[in-house]
Amino acid sequence: MYWDKKFETMSLDEMQAFQLKQLRQTVAWVYEKVPFYKNKLDDLGINPKDIKELNDLGKLPFSIKNDLRDNYPFGLCAVPMQDVVRVHASSGTTGKPITGPYTADDLDQWSNCMARNLYAAGVRSNDILQNSYGIGLFTGGLGFLQGAEKIGATLIPTSSGQTERQILIMQDFGTTVLGCTPSYALTIAEKGQQMGINFKNLRLRVGVFGAEPWTVEMRKEIEERLDIKAHEAYGLTELMGPGVAFDCQAQDGFLHINEDHILAEIIDPVTGEVLPQGTKGELVFTAIQRRAMPMLRYRTRDITMLQRGKCECGRTLIKMEKVYGRSDDMLIIGGVNIFPSQIESLLLDQKGIEPQYVIIVRKKGYLDSLEVNVEAKAEIYQAGEGKIKEVEQRIETHMRGVIGIGIKIRLVSPGTITRSEGKAMRVIDERKM
Ligand SMILES: [Zn+2]
């Protein structure tokens, strides 16, 4: 049932005592080893000894993505390079990447967190896991590999791309578990269909997907097309990689956080004030077991809420609501805030279209405008202009009703939107070009 029963089902008192001990050690560690943190704590007049209870976490300074960029590549590393056994990095759309160094023990902790994640999705030692995450600097590929190895599952490191070959391997090797981004899972499903594969006849039964925001509607779409149960792996390079949080069989829109490794808080993104459980705000993480790069109060830019209470799976680990978008991804159109995931969930509810779309943001004069190009189903496209217009107008009316602003819907011919082999490019913001 659990990979690590002790921590996954620990009582709140025990968990908090453990967290406090780890937090105190971590603060003392970074104060001694990383000048960046020492200076920040000194400026605030905080000594590591001042951390006496878990609530004292709120006294500590935040860290942000720019701190990682400013200290690139290893300014925040708390151990000498001879103790670092691996470095990962996030691609980063602008400027320098963000690095994540690990000691051997950090890697082992990460492997265990990933094993919890995969085990909760139902992965066991007799499973055959096809790892279609790109293997490289990106944490996804090796994170999945380590978790699968811990469990003792058979790992097939296909990496991403060459979709036709992926499907042949899946068929011939008897793959039971697929790991990749949700958008790539969709690409695999579509290619399989074109190859005449009936996924019901394959042994594939579970998918563990992550590294990009995806909606519940998208999960259902993938489950149906691949005939599997789809689960989630959530994480970020700054905090170890995937395995920070995961969903269990409850699939209630919340993910369990490995809170014995990562403390979570929700803050008001404007004032920085800590918000109570059940309130939406920005997610902040503190890594309390890592030694090469423990992060203090790292602002993730992800908007979510926390919830504590016994889950039907029996785990007591605190839960966070599934993340539907980073605050960086939020589009502001005519004063209205919209997450691309909101558009996705409305689109996927509609008939006559494929789940392949691109959102285009433009500036027309002084006004921002939103256009969504979405692929028509073949039969709609073939039915001609009248039918296409009808579907476009139906979706536009539906979107206006829910979001409150006009979004231009354009149905494009099937197969014309670029398929994802990793992280999908779903928004083109022409205002930034
Ligand atoms: Zn659960």
Coordinates of C-alpha atoms and ligand atoms in Angstrom, one line a residue:
M1 CA 0.0 0.0 0.0
Y2 CA 2.8 2.5 0.9
W3 CA 6.4 2.7 -0.1
D4 CA 7.4 4.3 3.2
K5 CA 4.6 3.6 5.7
K6 CA 6.3 5.3 8.6
F7 CA 6.4 8.8 7.1
E8 CA 3.4 8.5 4.8
T9 CA 1.1 7.7 7.6
M10 CA 2.8 9.5 10.5
S11 CA 0.7 11.3 13.1
L12 CA 0.7 15.1 12.9
D13 CA 2.5 15.4 16.3
E14 CA 5.3 13.1 15.2
M15 CA 5.5 14.7 11.8
Q16 CA 5.8 18.2 13.2
A17 CA 8.4 17.2 15.7
F18 CA 10.4 15.6 12.9
Q19 CA 10.0 18.7 10.7
L20 CA 11.1 21.1 13.5
K21 CA 14.2 19.1 14.1
Q22 CA 15.1 19.0 10.4
L23 CA 14.2 22.7 9.9
R24 CA 16.5 23.8 12.8
Q25 CA 19.4 21.7 11.4
T26 CA 18.8 23.1 7.9
V27 CA 18.8 26.7 9.0
A28 CA 22.0 26.2 11.0
W29 CA 23.5 24.4 8.0
V30 CA 22.9 27.1 5.4
Y31 CA 23.8 29.8 7.9
E32 CA 27.2 28.2 8.3
K33 CA 27.8 27.1 4.7
V34 CA 26.1 29.6 2.4
P35 CA 27.1 33.3 2.6
F36 CA 23.9 34.3 0.7
Y37 CA 21.7 32.9 3.6
K38 CA 24.0 34.1 6.3
N39 CA 23.8 37.7 5.0
K40 CA 20.0 37.5 4.6
L41 CA 19.5 36.2 8.1
D42 CA 22.0 38.7 9.6
D43 CA 20.2 41.5 7.9
L44 CA 16.9 40.4 9.5
G45 CA 18.7 39.9 12.9
I46 CA 17.8 36.2 13.0
N47 CA 20.1 33.6 14.5
P48 CA 19.4 29.9 13.7
K49 CA 18.9 29.4 17.4
D50 CA 15.8 31.6 17.2
I51 CA 14.0 28.8 15.4
K52 CA 12.2 27.2 18.3
E53 CA 8.9 26.1 16.8
L54 CA 7.6 25.4 13.4
N55 CA 5.7 28.7 13.2
D56 CA 9.1 30.4 13.3
L57 CA 9.5 29.4 9.7
G58 CA 7.5 32.6 8.9
K59 CA 10.4 34.7 10.3
L60 CA 12.8 33.4 7.7
P61 CA 13.5 35.3 4.5
F62 CA 12.0 34.2 1.1
S63 CA 14.1 33.1 -1.8
I64 CA 13.2 33.5 -5.4
K65 CA 14.2 32.3 -8.8
N66 CA 16.4 35.4 -9.4
D67 CA 18.4 34.5 -6.3
L68 CA 19.3 31.2 -8.1
R69 CA 20.2 33.1 -11.3
D70 CA 22.3 35.7 -9.4
N71 CA 24.2 32.9 -7.7
Y72 CA 24.6 30.9 -10.8
P73 CA 26.0 28.3 -11.1
F74 CA 27.0 27.1 -7.6
G75 CA 26.7 30.1 -5.2
L76 CA 23.9 28.5 -3.2
C77 CA 25.6 25.1 -3.0
A78 CA 26.3 24.3 0.6
V79 CA 28.9 21.5 0.1
P80 CA 32.3 21.5 -1.6
M81 CA 32.1 20.2 -5.2
Q82 CA 33.9 17.0 -4.3
D83 CA 30.7 16.0 -2.3
V84 CA 28.4 16.8 -5.2
V85 CA 27.7 13.7 -7.3
R86 CA 25.3 15.2 -9.8
V87 CA 24.0 18.5 -11.1
H88 CA 20.7 19.0 -12.9
A89 CA 19.5 22.2 -14.5
S90 CA 16.3 23.6 -15.7
S91 CA 16.2 24.9 -19.3
G92 CA 14.9 28.3 -18.4
T93 CA 13.2 30.2 -21.2
T94 CA 15.3 33.3 -20.6
G95 CA 18.9 33.8 -19.5
K96 CA 20.9 31.3 -17.5
P97 CA 19.5 28.0 -16.3
I98 CA 18.8 27.1 -12.7
T99 CA 21.1 24.5 -11.3
G100 CA 20.4 21.8 -8.8
P101 CA 23.4 20.1 -7.2
Y102 CA 23.0 16.8 -5.2
T103 CA 25.1 14.9 -2.7
A104 CA 24.8 11.1 -2.8
D105 CA 22.4 11.2 0.1
D106 CA 20.3 13.9 -1.6
L107 CA 20.0 11.6 -4.6
D108 CA 18.9 8.7 -2.4
Q109 CA 16.2 10.9 -0.7
W110 CA 15.0 12.0 -4.1
S111 CA 14.8 8.4 -5.3
N112 CA 12.7 7.5 -2.3
C113 CA 10.4 10.4 -2.9
M114 CA 9.9 9.3 -6.5
A115 CA 9.4 5.7 -5.3
R116 CA 6.6 6.9 -3.1
N117 CA 5.1 8.7 -6.0
L118 CA 5.3 5.7 -8.4
Y119 CA 4.2 3.2 -5.7
A120 CA 1.1 5.3 -4.9
A121 CA 0.2 5.2 -8.7
G122 CA 0.3 1.4 -8.4
V123 CA 3.8 0.7 -9.7
R124 CA 5.3 -2.6 -8.3
S125 CA 8.5 -4.6 -8.9
N126 CA 6.8 -6.7 -11.6
D127 CA 5.9 -3.7 -13.7
I128 CA 7.7 -2.6 -16.9
L129 CA 8.1 1.1 -16.9
Q130 CA 8.7 2.9 -20.2
N131 CA 10.5 6.2 -19.3
S132 CA 9.7 8.6 -22.2
Y133 CA 10.9 11.6 -20.3
G134 CA 13.9 13.1 -21.9
I135 CA 17.0 11.9 -20.1
G136 CA 19.4 14.8 -19.5
L137 CA 19.9 17.9 -17.5
F138 CA 16.1 18.0 -17.0
T139 CA 15.2 16.2 -13.7
G140 CA 12.2 14.3 -15.1
G141 CA 14.1 11.5 -16.9
L142 CA 16.5 10.5 -14.2
G143 CA 14.0 11.1 -11.4
F144 CA 11.7 8.5 -12.9
L145 CA 14.6 6.1 -13.5
Q146 CA 15.7 6.3 -9.8
G147 CA 12.2 5.8 -8.5
A148 CA 11.6 2.8 -10.7
E149 CA 15.0 1.3 -9.7
K150 CA 14.2 1.7 -6.0
I151 CA 10.9 -0.2 -6.5
G152 CA 12.7 -2.8 -8.6
A153 CA 10.5 -2.3 -11.7
T154 CA 11.9 -3.1 -15.1
L155 CA 12.9 0.2 -16.6
I156 CA 13.0 0.9 -20.4
P157 CA 14.8 4.3 -20.9
T158 CA 13.3 5.2 -24.3
S159 CA 13.7 9.0 -23.6
S160 CA 11.4 11.2 -25.6
G161 CA 10.8 11.3 -29.4
Q162 CA 10.6 8.7 -32.1
T163 CA 7.0 8.1 -31.2
E164 CA 6.5 5.2 -33.6
R165 CA 9.4 3.3 -32.1
Q166 CA 8.0 4.1 -28.6
I167 CA 4.8 2.4 -29.5
L168 CA 6.5 -0.7 -31.0
I169 CA 8.5 -1.1 -27.9
M170 CA 5.4 -0.6 -25.7
Q171 CA 3.8 -3.4 -27.7
D172 CA 6.7 -5.8 -28.0
F173 CA 8.2 -5.4 -24.4
G174 CA 4.8 -5.5 -22.7
T175 CA 5.1 -2.0 -21.1
T176 CA 2.7 -1.7 -18.2
V177 CA 3.6 1.9 -17.0
L178 CA 4.3 5.0 -19.1
G179 CA 6.1 8.0 -17.7
C180 CA 6.2 11.3 -19.7
T181 CA 4.6 14.7 -20.0
P182 CA 0.8 14.7 -20.4
S183 CA 1.1 16.4 -23.8
Y184 CA 3.5 13.6 -25.0
A185 CA 1.1 11.0 -23.7
L186 CA -1.5 12.5 -26.0
T187 CA 1.0 12.5 -28.9
I188 CA 1.6 8.8 -28.3
A189 CA -2.1 8.0 -28.2
E190 CA -2.7 9.8 -31.4
K191 CA 0.3 8.2 -33.2
G192 CA -0.9 4.8 -32.0
Q193 CA -4.3 5.4 -33.4
Q194 CA -2.8 6.3 -36.8
M195 CA -0.8 3.1 -36.6
G196 CA -4.0 1.1 -36.1
I197 CA -3.1 0.2 -32.5
N198 CA -5.9 -0.6 -30.1
F199 CA -4.5 0.4 -26.7
K200 CA -7.1 -1.9 -25.0
N201 CA -5.1 -4.8 -26.4
L202 CA -1.8 -3.6 -24.9
R203 CA -0.6 -4.4 -21.3
L204 CA -0.3 -0.6 -20.5
R205 CA -2.4 0.2 -17.5
V206 CA -0.9 3.2 -15.7
G207 CA 0.6 6.5 -16.7
V208 CA 2.6 8.8 -14.4
F209 CA 2.7 12.3 -15.9
G210 CA 4.1 15.6 -15.0
A211 CA 6.4 18.6 -15.8
E212 CA 3.6 20.7 -17.2
P213 CA 0.3 21.9 -15.9
W214 CA -2.7 19.7 -17.1
T215 CA -6.3 19.8 -16.3
V216 CA -8.7 17.1 -15.1
E217 CA -10.3 17.1 -18.5
M218 CA -6.9 16.4 -20.1
R219 CA -6.4 13.5 -17.6
K220 CA -9.7 12.0 -18.6
E221 CA -8.9 12.4 -22.3
I222 CA -5.6 10.6 -21.9
E223 CA -7.1 7.9 -19.7
E224 CA -9.7 7.2 -22.4
R225 CA -7.4 7.2 -25.4
L226 CA -4.6 5.1 -23.8
D227 CA -7.0 2.9 -21.7
I228 CA -5.0 3.6 -18.5
K229 CA -5.3 5.2 -15.1
A230 CA -3.3 8.5 -15.2
H231 CA -1.5 9.8 -12.2
E232 CA 0.6 12.9 -11.5
A233 CA 4.2 13.6 -10.5
Y234 CA 4.8 17.2 -9.4
G235 CA 8.1 18.8 -8.6
L236 CA 10.6 21.5 -9.6
T237 CA 14.3 21.5 -10.2
E238 CA 14.9 23.9 -7.4
L239 CA 13.4 21.5 -4.8
M240 CA 14.8 18.1 -6.2
G241 CA 12.7 17.5 -9.2
P242 CA 9.6 15.3 -9.6
G243 CA 8.5 13.5 -6.4
V244 CA 7.8 16.7 -4.3
A245 CA 4.1 15.9 -4.5
F246 CA 2.0 13.1 -6.0
D247 CA -1.6 11.9 -6.3
C248 CA -3.0 8.8 -4.8
Q249 CA -6.0 6.6 -5.7
A250 CA -8.4 9.2 -4.3
Q251 CA -7.8 11.4 -7.4
D252 CA -9.7 14.2 -5.7
G253 CA -7.8 17.1 -7.4
F254 CA -5.2 17.2 -4.6
L255 CA -1.6 15.9 -4.3
H256 CA 0.2 14.6 -1.2
I257 CA 3.3 16.6 -0.4
N258 CA 6.4 14.6 0.9
E259 CA 6.3 17.0 3.8
D260 CA 9.0 15.2 5.8
H261 CA 11.4 16.5 3.0
I262 CA 9.6 19.6 1.9
L263 CA 7.7 22.1 4.1
A264 CA 4.9 23.9 2.4
E265 CA 3.3 27.2 3.1
I266 CA 0.8 29.4 1.3
I267 CA 1.4 33.1 1.2
D268 CA -0.3 36.2 -0.1
P269 CA 1.7 36.8 -3.3
V270 CA 1.5 40.6 -2.7
T271 CA 2.2 41.0 1.0
G272 CA 4.1 37.8 1.7
E273 CA 1.8 37.1 4.7
V274 CA 1.3 33.4 5.5
L275 CA -2.3 32.4 4.8
P276 CA -4.4 29.7 6.7
Q277 CA -5.1 26.3 5.2
G278 CA -7.8 26.2 2.7
T279 CA -7.0 29.7 1.3
K280 CA -5.6 30.1 -2.2
G281 CA -2.2 31.8 -2.6
E282 CA 1.4 31.3 -3.7
L283 CA 3.0 28.0 -2.7
V284 CA 6.3 28.3 -0.8
F285 CA 8.6 25.4 -0.2
T286 CA 11.5 24.8 2.2
A287 CA 13.7 21.8 1.7
I288 CA 14.6 20.4 5.1
Q289 CA 16.7 17.3 4.4
R290 CA 18.8 18.2 1.4
R291 CA 22.4 19.1 2.0
A292 CA 23.8 20.3 -1.3
M293 CA 21.1 22.8 -1.9
P294 CA 18.5 23.2 0.8
M295 CA 16.2 26.0 -0.1
L296 CA 14.7 28.4 2.5
R297 CA 11.1 29.5 1.7
Y298 CA 11.4 29.3 -2.0
R299 CA 8.5 31.1 -3.8
T300 CA 7.3 28.7 -6.5
R301 CA 4.9 31.2 -8.3
D302 CA 2.4 28.3 -8.3
I303 CA -1.1 29.3 -7.1
T304 CA -2.8 26.6 -4.9
M305 CA -4.1 25.8 -1.4
L306 CA -3.2 23.3 1.3
Q307 CA -5.5 20.9 3.0
R308 CA -4.8 18.6 6.0
G309 CA -7.0 15.6 7.0
K310 CA -7.0 11.9 6.6
C311 CA -7.1 10.9 3.0
E312 CA -9.1 7.8 1.9
C313 CA -5.7 6.2 0.9
G314 CA -4.7 6.3 4.6
R315 CA -1.8 8.8 4.0
T316 CA -1.6 11.6 6.5
L317 CA 0.8 13.7 4.3
I318 CA -0.6 17.2 3.8
K319 CA -2.2 17.8 0.4
M320 CA -2.0 20.7 -2.1
E321 CA -4.6 21.4 -4.7
K322 CA -3.4 20.3 -8.2
V323 CA -1.6 23.3 -9.8
Y324 CA -3.3 24.7 -12.8
G325 CA -0.7 27.3 -13.6
R326 CA 2.2 29.3 -12.4
S327 CA 1.5 33.0 -11.7
D328 CA 4.0 33.6 -14.6
D329 CA 1.7 31.8 -17.0
M330 CA -1.3 34.0 -16.1
L331 CA -2.6 36.1 -19.0
I332 CA -4.1 39.5 -18.3
I333 CA -6.5 40.3 -21.1
G334 CA -8.4 43.5 -20.8
G335 CA -8.0 43.5 -17.1
V336 CA -9.3 39.9 -16.7
N337 CA -6.9 37.2 -15.3
I338 CA -6.9 34.0 -17.2
F339 CA -4.9 30.8 -16.8
P340 CA -4.2 28.9 -20.1
S341 CA -5.5 25.8 -18.1
Q342 CA -8.9 27.4 -17.8
I343 CA -9.1 27.7 -21.5
E344 CA -8.0 24.0 -21.8
S345 CA -10.6 22.8 -19.5
L346 CA -13.4 24.7 -21.3
L347 CA -12.1 23.5 -24.7
L348 CA -11.9 19.9 -23.8
D349 CA -15.5 19.9 -22.7
Q350 CA -16.6 20.7 -26.2
K351 CA -17.5 18.4 -29.0
G352 CA -16.1 18.5 -32.5
I353 CA -12.5 19.3 -31.7
E354 CA -9.2 17.5 -30.9
P355 CA -7.3 18.3 -27.7
Q356 CA -4.6 20.1 -29.7
Y357 CA -4.6 23.8 -29.4
V358 CA -2.5 27.0 -29.3
I359 CA -3.4 30.2 -27.5
I360 CA -2.3 33.4 -29.3
V361 CA -2.2 36.7 -27.4
R362 CA -2.1 39.8 -29.6
K363 CA -2.3 43.6 -29.1
K364 CA -4.7 45.3 -31.5
G365 CA -4.2 49.0 -31.1
Y366 CA -4.5 49.5 -27.3
L367 CA -6.4 46.3 -26.7
D368 CA -5.2 42.8 -26.0
S369 CA -7.0 40.0 -27.8
L370 CA -7.0 36.3 -27.4
E371 CA -7.3 33.8 -30.2
V372 CA -7.4 30.1 -29.8
N373 CA -6.4 27.8 -32.7
V374 CA -7.8 24.4 -32.1
E375 CA -7.9 21.4 -34.4
A376 CA -11.3 20.3 -35.8
K377 CA -12.3 16.7 -35.7
A378 CA -11.8 15.3 -39.2
E379 CA -15.5 14.9 -39.8
I380 CA -16.2 18.5 -38.8
Y381 CA -13.5 19.8 -41.1
Q382 CA -14.7 17.8 -44.0
A383 CA -18.3 18.9 -43.5
G384 CA -17.2 22.4 -44.7
E385 CA -17.3 26.0 -43.8
G386 CA -20.8 26.1 -42.5
K387 CA -20.2 23.4 -39.9
I388 CA -16.8 24.9 -38.9
K389 CA -18.4 28.3 -38.3
E390 CA -21.2 26.7 -36.2
V391 CA -18.7 24.9 -33.9
E392 CA -16.5 28.0 -33.6
Q393 CA -19.5 30.1 -32.6
R394 CA -20.7 27.5 -30.1
I395 CA -17.3 27.5 -28.4
E396 CA -17.0 31.3 -28.4
T397 CA -20.4 31.7 -26.8
H398 CA -19.5 29.1 -24.2
M399 CA -16.2 30.7 -23.4
R400 CA -17.7 34.2 -23.2
G401 CA -20.3 32.9 -20.8
V402 CA -17.8 31.4 -18.4
I403 CA -14.7 33.6 -18.7
G404 CA -16.5 36.9 -19.5
I405 CA -14.4 38.1 -22.4
G406 CA -14.5 37.5 -26.1
I407 CA -12.1 34.8 -27.3
K408 CA -11.8 34.2 -31.0
I409 CA -11.9 30.5 -31.8
R410 CA -10.4 29.3 -35.0
L411 CA -10.8 25.7 -36.1
V412 CA -7.8 24.5 -38.0
S413 CA -7.4 21.4 -40.1
P414 CA -6.5 18.1 -38.2
G415 CA -2.8 17.5 -37.7
T416 CA -1.6 21.0 -38.3
I417 CA -0.7 22.0 -34.7
T418 CA 2.8 20.9 -33.7
R419 CA 2.8 17.8 -31.5
S420 CA 4.7 17.8 -28.3
E421 CA 7.5 15.4 -27.5
G422 CA 8.2 17.0 -24.1
K423 CA 6.8 20.3 -22.7
A424 CA 4.1 21.6 -25.0
M425 CA 4.2 25.2 -26.3
R426 CA 0.5 26.2 -25.8
V427 CA 0.8 30.0 -25.6
I428 CA 2.3 32.3 -28.1
D429 CA 2.3 35.8 -26.7
E430 CA 2.9 38.2 -29.6
R431 CA 3.0 41.1 -27.2
K432 CA 6.4 39.9 -26.0
M433 CA 7.9 39.5 -29.5
Ligands
ZN1 ZN -4.4 10.0 -0.5

